[in-house]
Tab-separated table of C-alpha atoms and ligand atoms in Angstrom:
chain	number	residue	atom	x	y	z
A	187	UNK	CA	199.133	-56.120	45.619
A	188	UNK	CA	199.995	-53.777	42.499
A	189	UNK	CA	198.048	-53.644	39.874
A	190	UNK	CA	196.993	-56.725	37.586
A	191	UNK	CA	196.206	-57.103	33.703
A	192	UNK	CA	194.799	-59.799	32.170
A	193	UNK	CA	195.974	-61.050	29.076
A	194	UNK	CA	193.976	-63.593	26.870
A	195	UNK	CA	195.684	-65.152	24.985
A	196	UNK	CA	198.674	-65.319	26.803
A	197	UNK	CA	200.726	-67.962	24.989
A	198	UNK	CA	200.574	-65.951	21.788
A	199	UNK	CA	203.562	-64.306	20.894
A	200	UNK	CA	203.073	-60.744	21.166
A	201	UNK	CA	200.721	-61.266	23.994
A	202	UNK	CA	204.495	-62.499	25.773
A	203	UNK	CA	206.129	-59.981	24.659
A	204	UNK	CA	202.833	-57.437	26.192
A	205	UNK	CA	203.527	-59.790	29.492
A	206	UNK	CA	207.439	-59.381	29.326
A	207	UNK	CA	206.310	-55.003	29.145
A	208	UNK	CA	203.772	-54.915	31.762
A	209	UNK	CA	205.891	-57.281	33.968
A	210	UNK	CA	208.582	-54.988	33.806
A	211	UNK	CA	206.319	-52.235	34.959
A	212	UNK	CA	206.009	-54.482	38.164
A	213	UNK	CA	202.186	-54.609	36.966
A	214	UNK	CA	200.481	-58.220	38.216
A	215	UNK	CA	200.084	-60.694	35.358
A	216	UNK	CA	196.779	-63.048	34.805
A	217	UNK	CA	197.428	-65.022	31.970
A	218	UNK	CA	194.509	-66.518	30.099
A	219	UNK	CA	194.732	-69.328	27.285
A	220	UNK	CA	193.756	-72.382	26.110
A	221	UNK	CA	197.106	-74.760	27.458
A	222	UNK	CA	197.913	-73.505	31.238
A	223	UNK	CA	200.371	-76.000	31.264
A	224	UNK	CA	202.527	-73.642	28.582
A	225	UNK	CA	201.019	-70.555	30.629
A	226	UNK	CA	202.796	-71.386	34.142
A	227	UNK	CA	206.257	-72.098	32.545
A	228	UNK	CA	206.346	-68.430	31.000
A	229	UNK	CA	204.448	-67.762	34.913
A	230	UNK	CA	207.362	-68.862	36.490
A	231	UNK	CA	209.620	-67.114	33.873
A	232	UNK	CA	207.763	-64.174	34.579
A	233	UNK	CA	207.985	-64.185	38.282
A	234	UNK	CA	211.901	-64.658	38.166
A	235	UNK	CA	212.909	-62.005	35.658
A	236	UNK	CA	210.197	-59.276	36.989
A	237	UNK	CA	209.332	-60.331	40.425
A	238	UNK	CA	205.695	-59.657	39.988
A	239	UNK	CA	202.693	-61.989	40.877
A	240	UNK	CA	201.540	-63.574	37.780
A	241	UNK	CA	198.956	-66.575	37.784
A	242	UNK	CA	197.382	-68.744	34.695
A	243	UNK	CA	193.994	-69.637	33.689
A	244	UNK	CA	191.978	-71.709	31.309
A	245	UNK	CA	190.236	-69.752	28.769
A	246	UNK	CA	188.986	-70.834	25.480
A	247	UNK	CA	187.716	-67.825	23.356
A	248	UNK	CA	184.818	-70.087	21.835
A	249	UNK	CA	183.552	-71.625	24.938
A	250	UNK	CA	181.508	-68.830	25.279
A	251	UNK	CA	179.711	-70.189	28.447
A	252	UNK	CA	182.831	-70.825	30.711
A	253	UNK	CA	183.862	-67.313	29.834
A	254	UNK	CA	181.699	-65.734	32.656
A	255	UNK	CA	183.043	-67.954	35.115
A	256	UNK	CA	186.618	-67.488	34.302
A	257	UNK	CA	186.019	-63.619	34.929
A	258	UNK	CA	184.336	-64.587	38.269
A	259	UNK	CA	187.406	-66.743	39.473
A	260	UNK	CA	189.988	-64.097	38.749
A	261	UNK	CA	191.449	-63.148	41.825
A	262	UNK	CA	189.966	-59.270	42.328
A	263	UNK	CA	189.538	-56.964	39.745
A	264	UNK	CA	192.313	-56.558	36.983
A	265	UNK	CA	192.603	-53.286	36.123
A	266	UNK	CA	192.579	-53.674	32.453
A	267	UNK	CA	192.517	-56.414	30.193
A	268	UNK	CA	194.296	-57.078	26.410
A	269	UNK	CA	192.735	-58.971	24.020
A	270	UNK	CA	195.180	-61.115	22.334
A	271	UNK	CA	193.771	-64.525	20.687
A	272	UNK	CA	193.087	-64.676	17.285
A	273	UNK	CA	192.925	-67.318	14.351
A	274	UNK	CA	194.137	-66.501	10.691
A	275	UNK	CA	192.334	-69.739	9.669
A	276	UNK	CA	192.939	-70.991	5.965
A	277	UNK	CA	190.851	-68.715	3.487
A	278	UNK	CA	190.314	-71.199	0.547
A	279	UNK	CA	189.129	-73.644	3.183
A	280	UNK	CA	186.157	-70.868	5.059
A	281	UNK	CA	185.344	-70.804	1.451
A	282	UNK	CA	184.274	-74.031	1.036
A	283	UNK	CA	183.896	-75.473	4.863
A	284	UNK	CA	181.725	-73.967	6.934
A	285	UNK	CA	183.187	-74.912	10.116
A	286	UNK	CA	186.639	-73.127	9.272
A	287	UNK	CA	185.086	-69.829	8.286
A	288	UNK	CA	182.932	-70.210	11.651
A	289	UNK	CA	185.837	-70.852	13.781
A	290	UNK	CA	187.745	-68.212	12.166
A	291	UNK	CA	184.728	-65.587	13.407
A	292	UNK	CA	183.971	-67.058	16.301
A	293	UNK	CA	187.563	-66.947	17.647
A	294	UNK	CA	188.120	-63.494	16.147
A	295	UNK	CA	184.879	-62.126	17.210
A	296	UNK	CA	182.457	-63.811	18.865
A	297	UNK	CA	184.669	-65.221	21.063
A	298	UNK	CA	186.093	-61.336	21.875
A	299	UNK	CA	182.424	-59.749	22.300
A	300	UNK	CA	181.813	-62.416	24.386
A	301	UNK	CA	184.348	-62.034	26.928
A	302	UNK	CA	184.808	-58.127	26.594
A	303	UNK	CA	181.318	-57.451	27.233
A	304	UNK	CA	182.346	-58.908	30.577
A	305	UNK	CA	184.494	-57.155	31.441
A	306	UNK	CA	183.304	-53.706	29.758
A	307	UNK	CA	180.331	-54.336	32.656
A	308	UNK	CA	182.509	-54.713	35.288
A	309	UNK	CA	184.733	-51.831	34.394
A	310	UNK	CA	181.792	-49.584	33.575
A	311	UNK	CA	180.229	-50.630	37.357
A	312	UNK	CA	183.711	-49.436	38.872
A	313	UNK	CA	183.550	-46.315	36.502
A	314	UNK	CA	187.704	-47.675	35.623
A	315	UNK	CA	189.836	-49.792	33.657
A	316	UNK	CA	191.165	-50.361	30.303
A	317	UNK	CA	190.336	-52.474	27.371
A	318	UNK	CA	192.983	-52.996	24.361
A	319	UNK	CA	192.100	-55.082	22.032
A	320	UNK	CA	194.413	-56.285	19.157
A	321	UNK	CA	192.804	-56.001	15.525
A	322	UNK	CA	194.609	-56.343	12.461
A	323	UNK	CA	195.076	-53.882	9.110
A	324	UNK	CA	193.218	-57.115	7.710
A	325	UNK	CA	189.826	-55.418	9.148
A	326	UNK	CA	190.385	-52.075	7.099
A	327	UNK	CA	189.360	-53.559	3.913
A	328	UNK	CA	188.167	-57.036	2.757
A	329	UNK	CA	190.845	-58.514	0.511
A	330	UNK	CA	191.006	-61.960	-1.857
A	331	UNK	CA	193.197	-63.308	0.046
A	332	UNK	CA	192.212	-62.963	3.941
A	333	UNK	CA	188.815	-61.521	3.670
A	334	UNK	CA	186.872	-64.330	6.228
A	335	UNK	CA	189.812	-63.321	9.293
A	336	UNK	CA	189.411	-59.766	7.787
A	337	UNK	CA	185.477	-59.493	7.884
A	338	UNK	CA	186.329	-61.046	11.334
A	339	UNK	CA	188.715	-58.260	12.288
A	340	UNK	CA	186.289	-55.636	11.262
A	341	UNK	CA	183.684	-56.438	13.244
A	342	UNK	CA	186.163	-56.183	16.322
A	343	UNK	CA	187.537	-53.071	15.280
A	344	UNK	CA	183.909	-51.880	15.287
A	345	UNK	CA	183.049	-53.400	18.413
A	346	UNK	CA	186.395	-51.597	19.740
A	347	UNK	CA	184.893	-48.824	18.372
A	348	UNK	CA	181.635	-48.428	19.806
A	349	UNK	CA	182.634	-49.875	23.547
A	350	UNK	CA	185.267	-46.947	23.568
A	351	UNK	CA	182.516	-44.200	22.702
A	352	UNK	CA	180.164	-45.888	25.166
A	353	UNK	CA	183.053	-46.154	27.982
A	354	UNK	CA	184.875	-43.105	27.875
A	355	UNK	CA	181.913	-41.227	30.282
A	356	UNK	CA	182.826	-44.067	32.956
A	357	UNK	CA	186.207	-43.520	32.362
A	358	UNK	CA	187.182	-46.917	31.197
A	359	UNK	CA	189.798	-46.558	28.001
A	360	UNK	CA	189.553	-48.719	24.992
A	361	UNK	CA	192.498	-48.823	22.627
A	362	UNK	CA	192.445	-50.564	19.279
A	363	UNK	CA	195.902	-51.734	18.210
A	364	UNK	CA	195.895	-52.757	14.301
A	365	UNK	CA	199.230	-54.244	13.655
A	366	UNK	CA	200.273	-55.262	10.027
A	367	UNK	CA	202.538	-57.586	9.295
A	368	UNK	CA	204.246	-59.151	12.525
A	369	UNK	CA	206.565	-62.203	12.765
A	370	UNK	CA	204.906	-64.264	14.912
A	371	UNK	CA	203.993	-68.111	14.786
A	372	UNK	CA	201.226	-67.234	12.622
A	373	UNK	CA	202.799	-65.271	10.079
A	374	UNK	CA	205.491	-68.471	9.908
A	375	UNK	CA	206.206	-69.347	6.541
A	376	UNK	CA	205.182	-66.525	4.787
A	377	UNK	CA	207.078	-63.846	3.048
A	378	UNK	CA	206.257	-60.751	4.926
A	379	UNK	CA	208.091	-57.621	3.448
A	380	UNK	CA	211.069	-57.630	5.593
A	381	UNK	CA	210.782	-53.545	5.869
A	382	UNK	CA	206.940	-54.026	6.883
A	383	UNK	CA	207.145	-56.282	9.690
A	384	UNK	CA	207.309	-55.621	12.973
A	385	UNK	CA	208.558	-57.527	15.553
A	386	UNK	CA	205.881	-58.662	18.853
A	387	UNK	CA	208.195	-56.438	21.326
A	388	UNK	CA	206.945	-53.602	18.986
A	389	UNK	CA	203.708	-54.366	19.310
A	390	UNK	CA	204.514	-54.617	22.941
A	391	UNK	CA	205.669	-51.341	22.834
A	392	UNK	CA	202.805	-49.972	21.323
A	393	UNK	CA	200.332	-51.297	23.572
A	394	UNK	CA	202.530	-49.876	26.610
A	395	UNK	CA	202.685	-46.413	24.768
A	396	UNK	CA	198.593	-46.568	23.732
A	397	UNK	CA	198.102	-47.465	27.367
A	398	UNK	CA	199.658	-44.562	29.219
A	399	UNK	CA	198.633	-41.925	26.298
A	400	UNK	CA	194.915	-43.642	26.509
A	401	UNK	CA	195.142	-43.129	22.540
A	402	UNK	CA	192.157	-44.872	20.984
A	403	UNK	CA	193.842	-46.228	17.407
A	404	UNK	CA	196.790	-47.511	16.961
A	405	UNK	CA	198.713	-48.884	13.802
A	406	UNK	CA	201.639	-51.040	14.287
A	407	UNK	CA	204.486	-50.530	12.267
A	408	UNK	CA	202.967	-46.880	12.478
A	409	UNK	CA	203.230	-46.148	8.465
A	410	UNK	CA	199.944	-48.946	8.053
A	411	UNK	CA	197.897	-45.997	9.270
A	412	UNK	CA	198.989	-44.396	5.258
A	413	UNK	CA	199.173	-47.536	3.577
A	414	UNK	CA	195.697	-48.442	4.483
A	415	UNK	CA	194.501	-44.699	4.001
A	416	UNK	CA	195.869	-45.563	0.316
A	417	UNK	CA	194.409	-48.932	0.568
A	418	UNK	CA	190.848	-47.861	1.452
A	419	UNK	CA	190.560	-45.249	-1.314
A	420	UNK	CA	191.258	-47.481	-4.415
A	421	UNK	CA	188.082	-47.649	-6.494
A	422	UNK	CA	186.342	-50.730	-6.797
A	423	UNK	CA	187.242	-51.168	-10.249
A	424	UNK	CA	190.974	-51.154	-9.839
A	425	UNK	CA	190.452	-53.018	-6.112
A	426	UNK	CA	188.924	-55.788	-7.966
A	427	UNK	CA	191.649	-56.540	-10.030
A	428	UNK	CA	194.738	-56.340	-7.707
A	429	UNK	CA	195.761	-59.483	-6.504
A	430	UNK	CA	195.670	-58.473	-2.597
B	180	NAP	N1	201.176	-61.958	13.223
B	180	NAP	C1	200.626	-61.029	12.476
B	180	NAP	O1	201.107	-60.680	11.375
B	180	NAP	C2	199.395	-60.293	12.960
B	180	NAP	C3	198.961	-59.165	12.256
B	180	NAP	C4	197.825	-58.480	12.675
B	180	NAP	C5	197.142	-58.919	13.789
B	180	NAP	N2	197.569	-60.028	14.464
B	180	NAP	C6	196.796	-60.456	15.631
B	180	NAP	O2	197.638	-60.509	16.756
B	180	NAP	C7	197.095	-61.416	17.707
B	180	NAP	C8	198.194	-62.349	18.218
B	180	NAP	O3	198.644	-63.184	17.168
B	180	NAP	P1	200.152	-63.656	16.997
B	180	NAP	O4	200.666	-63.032	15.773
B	180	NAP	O5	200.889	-63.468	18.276
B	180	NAP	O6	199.960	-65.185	16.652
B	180	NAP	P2	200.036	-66.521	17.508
B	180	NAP	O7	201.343	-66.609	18.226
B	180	NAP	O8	199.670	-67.596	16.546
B	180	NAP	O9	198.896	-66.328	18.576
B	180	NAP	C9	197.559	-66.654	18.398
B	180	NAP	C10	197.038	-66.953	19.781
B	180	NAP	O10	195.633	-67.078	19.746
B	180	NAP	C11	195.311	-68.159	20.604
B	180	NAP	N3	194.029	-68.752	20.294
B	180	NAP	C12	193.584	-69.215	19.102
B	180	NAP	N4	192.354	-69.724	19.250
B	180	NAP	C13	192.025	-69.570	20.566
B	180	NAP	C14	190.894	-69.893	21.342
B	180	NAP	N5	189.822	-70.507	20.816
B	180	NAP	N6	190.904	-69.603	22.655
B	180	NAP	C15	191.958	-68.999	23.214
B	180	NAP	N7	193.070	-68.665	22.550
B	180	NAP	C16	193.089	-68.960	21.230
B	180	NAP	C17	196.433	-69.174	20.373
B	180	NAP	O11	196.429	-70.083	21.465
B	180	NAP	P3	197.180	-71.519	21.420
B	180	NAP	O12	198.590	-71.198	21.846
B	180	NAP	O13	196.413	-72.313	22.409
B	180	NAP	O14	197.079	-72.025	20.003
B	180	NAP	C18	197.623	-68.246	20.358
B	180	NAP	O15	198.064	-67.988	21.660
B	180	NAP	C19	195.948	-62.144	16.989
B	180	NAP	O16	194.729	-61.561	17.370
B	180	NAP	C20	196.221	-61.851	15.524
B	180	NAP	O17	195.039	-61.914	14.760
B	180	NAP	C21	198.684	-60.717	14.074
């Protein structure tokens, strides 16, 4: 059997797009998410177009206690796994309902320590693997607009952080992918910057390149990585008053 990846997730749109790239590197495909029923018609899709081995799973980033057992079901050890899932949630909402701003951190981080810390154990016993986990620009710098999902995204881009720096002696590479703007089905119905949005494939892309290069950060489009520099080094004062 080649080599297998699994992707939570999996119905998301850039995680099919990171399917569509690794299945056309003949890798194996275990796709994770919350409707299987969804997952095995882009399994089968899979299968024809790449003729690779792909199967689908249940996995719901905030059942934290099932997440153990979906790791234990897999069938052998994937050799790396991308972390896809994520919830933008409604930010005027978190700020008045509890349970939004909770979902919102438990699916974008709770959920993803929780399952990662799986696997970083696994990979760390094997001394191999690889752990990519997409973040978002959002977790650079808390902003008006998004900062609950940010604050969210920070603490995974930490998380990323310190897994990778605890990892790298076992050999096991963790990549942090931060896109910015993507059109997906979550950013439907906004108006994105046409010039600043990328499509999933380039994510896809990006997440194939990170991969083989074992780089460690990764902005996607790649000029982010100077917007946010800009972004990060505004002075409170002036922060405060943009309407971000
Ligand atoms: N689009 C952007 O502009 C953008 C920018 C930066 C970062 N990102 C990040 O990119 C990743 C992929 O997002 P996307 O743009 O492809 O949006 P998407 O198509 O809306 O994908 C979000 C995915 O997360 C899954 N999900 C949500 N809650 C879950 C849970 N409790 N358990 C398991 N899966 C859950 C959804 O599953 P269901 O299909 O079951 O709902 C869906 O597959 C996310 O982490 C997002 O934060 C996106």
């Amino acid at each position: 059997m080649s080599k297998s990846v699994l992707i939570l997730g999996a119905s998301s749109d850039i995680a099919r797009a990171i399917a569509q790239k690794f299945g056309s590197e003949g890798w194996s495909l275990l796709l994770a998410g919350r409707d299987v029923e969804i997952l095995s018609r882009d399994a089968a899709d899979l299968r024809l177009r790449h003729n690779v081995d792909v199967a689908a799973f249940v996995f719901d980033a905030i059942d934290f206690e099932s997440h153990k057992k979906l790791w234990d079901s897999l069938p052998g050890r994937p050799e790396g796994v991308v972390c896809v899932f994520g919830y933008l949630g409604n930010q005027e909402v978190s700020e008045r309902n509890w349970y939004e701003a909770r979902k919102t951190i438990d699916t974008n981080f709770t959920g993803a320590v929780s399952i990662l810390n799986i696997a970083a154990n696994s990979f760390e016993e094997r001394k191999g693997g690889f752990i990519i986990g997409i973040s978002s620009v959002a977790g650079d710098r808390g902003r008006t607009s998004n900062y609950i999902y940010g604050s969210a995204k920070a603490g995974f881009t930490a998380y990323l952080s310190g897994l990778r720096a605890r990892l790298w002696k076992s050999g096991v590479k963790v990549t942090t992918v931060k896109p910015g703007f993507v059109a997906t089905r979550m950013t439907e119905g906004m108006n994105t910057p046409a010039l600043l949005t990328a499509t999933p494939q380039q994510v896809a892309d990006d997440v194939m390149r990170a991969y083989k290069r074992g780089r460690p950060v990764v902005y996607t489009g790649w000029f982010w990585k100077y917007i946010m520099l800009v972004i990060i080094h505004i002075p409170e004062r002036v922060f405060r008053k943009l309407k971000l």
